[in-house]
Coordinates of C-alpha atoms in Angstrom, one line a residue:
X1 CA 0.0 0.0 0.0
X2 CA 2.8 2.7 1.1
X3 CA 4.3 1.6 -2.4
X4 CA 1.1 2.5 -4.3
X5 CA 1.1 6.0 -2.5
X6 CA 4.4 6.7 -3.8
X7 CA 4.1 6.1 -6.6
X8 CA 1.0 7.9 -7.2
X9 CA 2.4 10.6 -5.1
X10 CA 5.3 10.8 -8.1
X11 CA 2.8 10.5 -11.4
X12 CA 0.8 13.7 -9.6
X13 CA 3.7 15.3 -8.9
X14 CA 4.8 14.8 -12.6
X15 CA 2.0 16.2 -14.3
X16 CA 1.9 18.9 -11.6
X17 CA 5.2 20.1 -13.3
X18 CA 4.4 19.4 -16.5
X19 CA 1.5 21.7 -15.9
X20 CA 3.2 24.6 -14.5
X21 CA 5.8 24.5 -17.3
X22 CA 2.9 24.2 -19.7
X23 CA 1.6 27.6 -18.2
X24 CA 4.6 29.3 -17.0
X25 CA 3.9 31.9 -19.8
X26 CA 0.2 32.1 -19.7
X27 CA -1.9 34.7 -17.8
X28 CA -4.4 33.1 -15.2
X29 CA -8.4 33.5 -17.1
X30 CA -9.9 36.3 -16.1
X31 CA -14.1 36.7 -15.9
X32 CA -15.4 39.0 -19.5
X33 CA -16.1 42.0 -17.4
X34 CA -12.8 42.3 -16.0
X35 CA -11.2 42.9 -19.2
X36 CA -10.7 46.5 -20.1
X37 CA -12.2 47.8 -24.1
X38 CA -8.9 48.3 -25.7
X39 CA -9.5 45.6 -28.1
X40 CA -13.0 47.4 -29.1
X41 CA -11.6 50.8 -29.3
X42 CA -8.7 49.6 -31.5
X43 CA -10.8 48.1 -34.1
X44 CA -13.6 50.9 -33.5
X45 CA -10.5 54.3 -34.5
X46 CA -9.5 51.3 -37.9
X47 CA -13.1 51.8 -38.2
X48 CA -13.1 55.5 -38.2
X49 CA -10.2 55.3 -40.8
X50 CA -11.2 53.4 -43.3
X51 CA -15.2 54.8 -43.3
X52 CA -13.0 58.0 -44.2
X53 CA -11.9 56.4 -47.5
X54 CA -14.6 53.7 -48.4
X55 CA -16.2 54.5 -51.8
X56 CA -19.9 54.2 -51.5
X57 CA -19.8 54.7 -47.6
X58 CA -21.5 58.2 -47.3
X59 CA -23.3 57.5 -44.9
X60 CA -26.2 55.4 -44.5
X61 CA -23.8 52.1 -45.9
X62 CA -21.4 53.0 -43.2
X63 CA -24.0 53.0 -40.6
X64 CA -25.3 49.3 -41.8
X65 CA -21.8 47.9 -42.0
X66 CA -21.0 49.3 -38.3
X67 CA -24.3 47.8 -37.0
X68 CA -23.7 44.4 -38.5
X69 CA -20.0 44.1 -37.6
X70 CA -21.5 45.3 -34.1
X71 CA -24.0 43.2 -34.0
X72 CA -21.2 40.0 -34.4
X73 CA -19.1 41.5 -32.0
X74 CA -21.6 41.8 -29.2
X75 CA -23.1 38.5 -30.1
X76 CA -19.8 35.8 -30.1
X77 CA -18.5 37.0 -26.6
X78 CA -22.5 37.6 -25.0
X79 CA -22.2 33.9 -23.5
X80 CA -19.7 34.8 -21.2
X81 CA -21.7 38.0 -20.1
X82 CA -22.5 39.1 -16.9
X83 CA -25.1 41.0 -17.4
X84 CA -26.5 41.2 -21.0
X85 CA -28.3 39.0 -23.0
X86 CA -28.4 37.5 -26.6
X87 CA -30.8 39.6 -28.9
X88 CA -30.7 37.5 -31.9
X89 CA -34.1 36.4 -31.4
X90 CA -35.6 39.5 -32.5
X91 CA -34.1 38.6 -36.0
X92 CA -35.8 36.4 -38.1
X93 CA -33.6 34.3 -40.3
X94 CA -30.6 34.8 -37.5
X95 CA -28.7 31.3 -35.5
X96 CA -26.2 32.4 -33.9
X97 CA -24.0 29.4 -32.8
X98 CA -23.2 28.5 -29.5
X99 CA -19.9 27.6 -27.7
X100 CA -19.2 24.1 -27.2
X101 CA -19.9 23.1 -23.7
X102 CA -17.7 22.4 -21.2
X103 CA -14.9 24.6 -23.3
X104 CA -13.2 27.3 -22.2
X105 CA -13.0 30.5 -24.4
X106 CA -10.3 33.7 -24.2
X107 CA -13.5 36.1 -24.9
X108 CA -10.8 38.8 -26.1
X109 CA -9.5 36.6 -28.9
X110 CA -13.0 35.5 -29.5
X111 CA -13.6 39.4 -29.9
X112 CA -10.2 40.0 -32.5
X113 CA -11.4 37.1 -34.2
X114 CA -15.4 38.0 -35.1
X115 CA -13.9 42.0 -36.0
X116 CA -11.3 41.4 -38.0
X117 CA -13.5 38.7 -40.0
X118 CA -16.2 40.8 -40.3
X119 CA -14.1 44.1 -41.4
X120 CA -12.4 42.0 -43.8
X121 CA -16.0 40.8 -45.5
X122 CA -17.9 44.6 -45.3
X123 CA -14.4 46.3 -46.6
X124 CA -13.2 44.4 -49.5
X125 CA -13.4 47.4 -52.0
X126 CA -11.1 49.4 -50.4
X127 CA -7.5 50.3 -52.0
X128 CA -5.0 47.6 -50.7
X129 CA -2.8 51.0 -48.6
X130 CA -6.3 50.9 -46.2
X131 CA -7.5 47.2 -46.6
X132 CA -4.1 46.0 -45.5
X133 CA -4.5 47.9 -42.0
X134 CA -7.2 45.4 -41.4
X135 CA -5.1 42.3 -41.2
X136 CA -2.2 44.0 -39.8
X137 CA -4.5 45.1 -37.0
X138 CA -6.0 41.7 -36.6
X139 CA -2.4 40.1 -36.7
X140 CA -0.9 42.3 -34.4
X141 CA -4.2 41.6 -31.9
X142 CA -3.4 38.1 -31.6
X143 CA -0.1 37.8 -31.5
X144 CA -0.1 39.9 -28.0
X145 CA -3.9 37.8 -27.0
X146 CA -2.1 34.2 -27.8
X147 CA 0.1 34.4 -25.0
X148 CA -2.2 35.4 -22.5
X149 CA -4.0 31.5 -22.7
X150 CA -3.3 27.9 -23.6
X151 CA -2.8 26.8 -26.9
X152 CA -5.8 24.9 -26.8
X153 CA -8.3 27.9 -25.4
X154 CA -6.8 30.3 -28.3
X155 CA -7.1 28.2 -31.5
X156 CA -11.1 27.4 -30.0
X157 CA -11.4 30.8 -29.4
X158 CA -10.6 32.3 -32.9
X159 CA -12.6 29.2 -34.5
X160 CA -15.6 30.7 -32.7
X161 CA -15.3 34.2 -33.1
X162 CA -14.9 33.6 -37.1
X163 CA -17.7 31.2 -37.0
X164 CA -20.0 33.6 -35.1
X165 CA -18.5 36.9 -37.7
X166 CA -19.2 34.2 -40.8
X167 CA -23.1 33.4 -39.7
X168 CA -23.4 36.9 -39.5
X169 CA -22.3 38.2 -42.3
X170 CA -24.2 35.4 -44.2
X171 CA -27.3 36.6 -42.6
X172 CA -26.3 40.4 -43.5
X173 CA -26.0 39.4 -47.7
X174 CA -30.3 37.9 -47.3
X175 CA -30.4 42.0 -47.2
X176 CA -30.4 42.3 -51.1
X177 CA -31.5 45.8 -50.9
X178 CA -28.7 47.1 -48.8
X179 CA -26.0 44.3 -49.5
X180 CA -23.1 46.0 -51.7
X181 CA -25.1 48.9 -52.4
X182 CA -21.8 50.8 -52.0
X183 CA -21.4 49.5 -55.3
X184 CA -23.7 51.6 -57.2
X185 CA -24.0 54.4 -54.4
X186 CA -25.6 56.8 -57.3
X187 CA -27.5 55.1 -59.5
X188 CA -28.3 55.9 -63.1
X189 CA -31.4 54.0 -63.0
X190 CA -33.1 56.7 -60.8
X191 CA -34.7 59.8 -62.3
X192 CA -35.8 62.3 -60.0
X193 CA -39.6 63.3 -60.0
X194 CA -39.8 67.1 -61.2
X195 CA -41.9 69.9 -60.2
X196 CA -42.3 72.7 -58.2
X197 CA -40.1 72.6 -55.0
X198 CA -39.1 68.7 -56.1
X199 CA -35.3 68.1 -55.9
X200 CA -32.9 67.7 -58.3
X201 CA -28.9 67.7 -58.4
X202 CA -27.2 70.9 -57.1
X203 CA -25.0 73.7 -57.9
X204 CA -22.0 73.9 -58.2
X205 CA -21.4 69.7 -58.8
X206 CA -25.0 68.1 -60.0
X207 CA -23.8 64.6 -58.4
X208 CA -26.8 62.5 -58.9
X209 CA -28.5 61.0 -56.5
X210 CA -27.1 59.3 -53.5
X211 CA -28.9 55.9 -52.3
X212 CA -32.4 57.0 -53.7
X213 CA -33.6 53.0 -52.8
X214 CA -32.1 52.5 -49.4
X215 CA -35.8 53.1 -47.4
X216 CA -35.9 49.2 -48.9
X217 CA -33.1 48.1 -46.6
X218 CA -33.9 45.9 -43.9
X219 CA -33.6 47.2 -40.5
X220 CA -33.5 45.6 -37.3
X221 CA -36.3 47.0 -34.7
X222 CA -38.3 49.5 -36.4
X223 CA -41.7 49.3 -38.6
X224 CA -42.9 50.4 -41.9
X225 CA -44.6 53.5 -40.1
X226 CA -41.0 54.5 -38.4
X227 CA -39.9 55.1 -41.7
X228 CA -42.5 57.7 -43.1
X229 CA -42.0 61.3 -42.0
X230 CA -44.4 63.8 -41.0
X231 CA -45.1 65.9 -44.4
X232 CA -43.0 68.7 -44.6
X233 CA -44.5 72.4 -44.8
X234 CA -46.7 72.6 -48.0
X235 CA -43.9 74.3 -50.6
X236 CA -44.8 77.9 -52.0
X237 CA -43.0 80.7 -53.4
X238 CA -45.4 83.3 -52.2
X239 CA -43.4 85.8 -49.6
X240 CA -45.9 85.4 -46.4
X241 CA -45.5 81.2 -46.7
X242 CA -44.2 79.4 -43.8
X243 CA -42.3 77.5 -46.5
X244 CA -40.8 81.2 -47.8
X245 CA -40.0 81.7 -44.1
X246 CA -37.8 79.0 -43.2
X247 CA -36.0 79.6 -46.7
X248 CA -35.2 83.1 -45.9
X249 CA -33.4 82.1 -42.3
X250 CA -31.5 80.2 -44.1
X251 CA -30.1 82.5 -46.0
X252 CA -30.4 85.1 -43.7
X253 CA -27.8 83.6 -40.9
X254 CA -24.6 85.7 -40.5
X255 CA -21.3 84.0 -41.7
X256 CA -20.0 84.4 -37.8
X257 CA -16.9 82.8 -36.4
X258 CA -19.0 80.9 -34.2
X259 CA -21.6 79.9 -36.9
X260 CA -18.9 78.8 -39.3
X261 CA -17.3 76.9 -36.0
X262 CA -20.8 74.9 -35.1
X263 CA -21.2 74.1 -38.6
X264 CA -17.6 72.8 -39.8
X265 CA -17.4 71.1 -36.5
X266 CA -20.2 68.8 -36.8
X267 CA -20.1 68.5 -40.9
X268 CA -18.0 64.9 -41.6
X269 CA -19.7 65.7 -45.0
X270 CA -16.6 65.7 -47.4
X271 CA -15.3 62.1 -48.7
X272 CA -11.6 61.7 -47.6
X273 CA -11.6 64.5 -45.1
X274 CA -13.4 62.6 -42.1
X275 CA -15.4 59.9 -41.5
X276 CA -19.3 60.1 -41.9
X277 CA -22.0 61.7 -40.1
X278 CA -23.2 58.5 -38.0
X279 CA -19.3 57.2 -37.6
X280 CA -19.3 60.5 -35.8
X281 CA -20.9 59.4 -33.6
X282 CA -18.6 56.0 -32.8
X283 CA -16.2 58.6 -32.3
X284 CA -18.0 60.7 -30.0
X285 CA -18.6 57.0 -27.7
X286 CA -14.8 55.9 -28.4
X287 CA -14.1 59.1 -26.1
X288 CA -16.9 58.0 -23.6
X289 CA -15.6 54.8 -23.2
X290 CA -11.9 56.0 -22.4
X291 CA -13.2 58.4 -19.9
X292 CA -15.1 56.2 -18.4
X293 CA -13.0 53.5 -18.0
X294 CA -15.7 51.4 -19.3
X295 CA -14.2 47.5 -19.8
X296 CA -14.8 45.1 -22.6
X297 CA -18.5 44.1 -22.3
X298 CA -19.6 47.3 -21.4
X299 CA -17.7 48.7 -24.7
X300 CA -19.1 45.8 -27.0
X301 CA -22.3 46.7 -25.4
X302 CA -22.2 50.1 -26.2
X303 CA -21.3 49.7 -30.1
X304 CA -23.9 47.6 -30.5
X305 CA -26.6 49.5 -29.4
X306 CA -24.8 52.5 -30.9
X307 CA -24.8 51.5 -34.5
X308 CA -28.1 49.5 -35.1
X309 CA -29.7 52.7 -34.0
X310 CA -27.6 54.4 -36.4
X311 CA -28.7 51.6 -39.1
X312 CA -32.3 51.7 -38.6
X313 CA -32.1 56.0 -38.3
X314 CA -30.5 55.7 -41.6
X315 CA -33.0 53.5 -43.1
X316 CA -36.0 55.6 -41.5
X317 CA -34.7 58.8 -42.6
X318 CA -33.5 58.0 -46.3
X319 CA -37.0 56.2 -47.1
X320 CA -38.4 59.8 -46.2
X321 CA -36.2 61.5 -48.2
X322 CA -37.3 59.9 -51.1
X323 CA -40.9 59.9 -50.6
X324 CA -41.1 63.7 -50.6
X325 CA -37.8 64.9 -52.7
X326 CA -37.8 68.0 -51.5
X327 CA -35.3 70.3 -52.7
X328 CA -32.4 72.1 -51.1
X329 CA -32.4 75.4 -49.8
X330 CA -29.4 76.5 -52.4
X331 CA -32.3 75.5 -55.0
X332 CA -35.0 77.5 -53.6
X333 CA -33.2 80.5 -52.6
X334 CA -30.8 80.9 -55.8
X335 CA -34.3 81.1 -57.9
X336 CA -37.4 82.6 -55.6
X337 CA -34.3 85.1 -53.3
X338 CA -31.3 85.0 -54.3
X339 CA -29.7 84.3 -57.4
X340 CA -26.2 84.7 -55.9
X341 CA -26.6 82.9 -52.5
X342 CA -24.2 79.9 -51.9
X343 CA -24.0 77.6 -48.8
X344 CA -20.7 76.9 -46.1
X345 CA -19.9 74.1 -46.7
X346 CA -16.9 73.7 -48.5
X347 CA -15.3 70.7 -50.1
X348 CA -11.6 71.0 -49.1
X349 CA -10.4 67.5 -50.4
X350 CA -11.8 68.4 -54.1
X351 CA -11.1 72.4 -54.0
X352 CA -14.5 73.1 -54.5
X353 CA -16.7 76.1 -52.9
X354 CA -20.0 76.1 -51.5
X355 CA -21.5 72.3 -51.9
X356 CA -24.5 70.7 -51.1
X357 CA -25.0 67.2 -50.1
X358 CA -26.6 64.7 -53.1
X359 CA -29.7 63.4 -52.0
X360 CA -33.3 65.2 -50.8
X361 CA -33.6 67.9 -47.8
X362 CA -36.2 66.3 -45.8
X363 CA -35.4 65.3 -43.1
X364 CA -31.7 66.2 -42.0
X365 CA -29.6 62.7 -41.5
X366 CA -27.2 64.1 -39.2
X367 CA -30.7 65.1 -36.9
X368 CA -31.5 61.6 -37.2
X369 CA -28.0 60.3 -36.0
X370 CA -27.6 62.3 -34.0
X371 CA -31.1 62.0 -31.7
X372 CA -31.2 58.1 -32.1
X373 CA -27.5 58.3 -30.7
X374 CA -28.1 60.6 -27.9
X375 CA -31.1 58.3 -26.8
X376 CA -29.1 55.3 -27.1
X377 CA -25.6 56.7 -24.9
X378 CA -28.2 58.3 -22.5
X379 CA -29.3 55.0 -21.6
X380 CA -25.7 53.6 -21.2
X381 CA -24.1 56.6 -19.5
X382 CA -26.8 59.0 -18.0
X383 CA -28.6 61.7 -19.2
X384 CA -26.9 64.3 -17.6
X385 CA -23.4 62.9 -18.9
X386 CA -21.5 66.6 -19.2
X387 CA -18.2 66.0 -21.8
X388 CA -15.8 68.1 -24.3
X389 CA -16.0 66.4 -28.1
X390 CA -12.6 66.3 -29.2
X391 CA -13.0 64.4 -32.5
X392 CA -11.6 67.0 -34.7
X393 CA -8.8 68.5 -32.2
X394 CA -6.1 70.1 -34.5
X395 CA -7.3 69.6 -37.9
X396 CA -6.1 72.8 -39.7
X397 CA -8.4 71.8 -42.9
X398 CA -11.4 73.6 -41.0
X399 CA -12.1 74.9 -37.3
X400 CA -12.2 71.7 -35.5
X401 CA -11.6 73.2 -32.0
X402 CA -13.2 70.9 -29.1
X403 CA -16.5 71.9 -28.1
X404 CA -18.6 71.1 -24.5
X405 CA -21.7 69.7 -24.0
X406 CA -24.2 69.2 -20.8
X407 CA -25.9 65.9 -22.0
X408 CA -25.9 63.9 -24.8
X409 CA -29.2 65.4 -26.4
X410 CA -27.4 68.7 -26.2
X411 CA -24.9 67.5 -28.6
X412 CA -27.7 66.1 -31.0
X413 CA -29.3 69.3 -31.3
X414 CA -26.7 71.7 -32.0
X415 CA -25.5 68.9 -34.6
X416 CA -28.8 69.8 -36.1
X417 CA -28.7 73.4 -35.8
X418 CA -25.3 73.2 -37.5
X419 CA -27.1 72.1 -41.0
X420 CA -29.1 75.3 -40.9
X421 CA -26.3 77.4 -40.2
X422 CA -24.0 75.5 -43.4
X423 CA -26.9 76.4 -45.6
X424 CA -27.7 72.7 -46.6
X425 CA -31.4 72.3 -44.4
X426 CA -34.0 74.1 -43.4
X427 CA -35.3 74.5 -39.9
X428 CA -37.6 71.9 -40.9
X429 CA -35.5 69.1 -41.7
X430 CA -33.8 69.3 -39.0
X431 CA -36.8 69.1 -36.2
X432 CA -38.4 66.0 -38.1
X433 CA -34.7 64.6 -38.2
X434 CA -34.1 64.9 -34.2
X435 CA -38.1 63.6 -33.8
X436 CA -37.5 60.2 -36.1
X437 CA -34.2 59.9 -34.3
X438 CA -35.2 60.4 -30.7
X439 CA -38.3 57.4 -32.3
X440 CA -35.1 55.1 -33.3
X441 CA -33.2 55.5 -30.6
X442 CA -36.5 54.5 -28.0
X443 CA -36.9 51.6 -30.0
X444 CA -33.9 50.3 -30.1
X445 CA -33.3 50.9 -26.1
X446 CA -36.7 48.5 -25.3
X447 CA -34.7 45.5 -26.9
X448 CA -34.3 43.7 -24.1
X449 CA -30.8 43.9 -23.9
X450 CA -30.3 43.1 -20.2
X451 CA -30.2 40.2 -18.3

């Protein structure tokens, strides 16, 4: 008997050592909400960058891509959540695969994994100087994640993540409407209806139309009725019209220092020069996140959320666009007040003065963004949550100079009032933009996202 005990005493202590030098480099597991959101924010500023140089990405394509890559994201590493819950349920035609039992999973590699699979599949058009950043970024990620865990626990964990990215993604193409759209962003097959106050393309470019069929895309929690604006004001010429009214403010607002400041600050409307108006606001919760310390499932969380209200305000707002073409202010003005009246907003990349964005007034897309976003980081972070928007710090191409805010919903309506001050909206677009936002943004909050 004393014999046995020996010798079992010696195989223990054997694979006792072989264990420790198996894991001498490896860092002990840690729970999901004890990781910190660097591996989010990393692939959320690669986002940022290439959404500044993605043909076809202005901006409603951008806000699809981010929700579906988001969507991924927050759904491979939701099984090792604390305190959220899977919402794939509320999408028909969506299996998201689970984790094999009994298995243990390195959530942050799981994380790397679904990102850089999905940014690989929604950017393939991009010039290989951009598209290359994706795989270095990916590669560079998990070369520092494999030596935090076994062997074993990483190669699972990357098999999952792309698993989970590649179901998504599948799911994403059954879209047909909004699938590669960025492929024919302005298509010639769309004719603009005509008539009085209708829109067509504007001075000084005449690009055609941008997206005219994307109120077909799918969307993820809001109805057929989310997506039809409130008529706009009945158009007239005649100088005591409401319509006449909001025309003249327009073009009535003083080129100020602090006009011009409000307006280049929250434009992201020039290809090249920033990212798009709902990446904007990515980059306004990238800064939230780092202030707050928030860790890795309260980031993932956060871009989830984020971005499918960014989708479906994108959706809503473009359907409505279409349905009343209404024209631009430059149109009106130019030929009922002003024949020699031109808008701010300048196109620094191209060189070219006094542009208008190519697509219908009504309503405003960056209202819309901007209200379903300030709903949506409300509910994350407070509705008093007081911060200094530093996204364009230092750019010398326009006045990019930080700006305060008390709340959220402060930020969303000056975004607004910037289009009026720029010259591209009217006070009207604007108020129906923050309304179907603010609708969006509800909507997408009473998913039941928490355990």
């Amino acid at each position: 008997m004393k014999l046995f005990i020996n010798r079992l005493l010696i195989i223990l202590l054997l694979f006792t050592v072989a264990a420790c030098n198996r894991n001498q480099d490896v860092t002990p597991q840690k729970k999901l909400n004890e990781y910190d959101a660097d591996i989010v924010l990393k692939w959320g500023v690669l986002f940022l960058d290439l959404d500044q140089y993605a043909p076809g990405y202005r901006p409603p394509v951008a806000a699809r891509a981010l929700a579906y890559i988001s969507l991924a994201g927050y759904e491979a590493i939701v099984p090792g959540m604390d305190n959220y819950q899977s919402i794939a349920g509320n999408f028909a035609g969506l299996t998201i695969p689970k984790p094999e039992a009994g298995q243990t999973y390195h959530w942050p590699t799981v994380l790397n994994a679904t990102y850089w699979t999905m940014m690989k599949s929604f950017f393939p058009h991009l010039p290989d100087v951009h598209k290359n950043k994706i795989d270095e970024l990916g590669s560079k990620n998990a070369q520092g994640l494999k030596n935090q865990v076994e062997a074993s626990d990483f190669e699972r964990s990357q098999q999952y993540g792309r698993q989970v990215a590649e179901v998504v993604f599948n799911y994403s193409k059954t879209d047909s409407n909004g699938h590669e759209a960025y492929l024919n962003a302005h298509p010639s097959s769309y004719i603009p209806p005509t008539g009085p106050g209708k829109w067509q393309p504007t001075t000084p470019d005449f690009t055609k139309a941008l997206l005219p069929y994307w109120g077909r895309t799918r969307t993820f929690v809001i109805g057929p009725d989310d997506k039809i604006a409130r008529p706009p004001l009945d158009y007239s010429s005649v100088v005591t019209s409401q319509f006449f009214a909001q025309a003249l403010e327009v073009c009535s607002i003083p080129d100020s220092y602090e006009n011009r400041w409000i307006g280049e600050f929250w434009s992201d409307d020039i290809f090249g020069q920033t990212f798009e108006p709902a990446a904007r606001w990515l980059a306004i919760a990238n800064q939230v996140i780092v202030l707050e310390k928030a860790g890795l499932e309260k980031a993932v969380y956060t871009y989830a959320k984020l971005s499918i209200a960014l989708s479906d305000g994108a959706v809503a707002c473009w359907n409505s666009k279409y349905l009343y073409n209404l024209e631009r202010p430059v149109t009106f003005i130019n030929r009922a007040i002003n024949g020699k009246w031109k808008t701010l907003l300048d196109n620094n990349v191209q060189k070219v003065k006094s542009v208008t964005p190519p697509f219908p007034a009504y309503p405003s897309g960056h209202s819309t963004f901007g209200a379903a976003a300030a709903e949506v980081l409300s509910s994350i972070y407070g509705y008093d949550y007081a911060m200094t928007d530093k996204c364009h710090e230092f750019r010398l191409e326009f006045n990019g100079k930080p700006r305060s805010f008390n709340n959220f919903y402060e930020m969303a309506q000056e975004n607004a009032i910037s289009r009026i001050l720029l010259g591209v909206h009217y006070r009207m677009d604007c108020d129906e933009g923050l309304r179907m936002g603010y609708n969006v943004g509800r909507k997408v909050n009473n998913l039941k996202w928490v355990k």
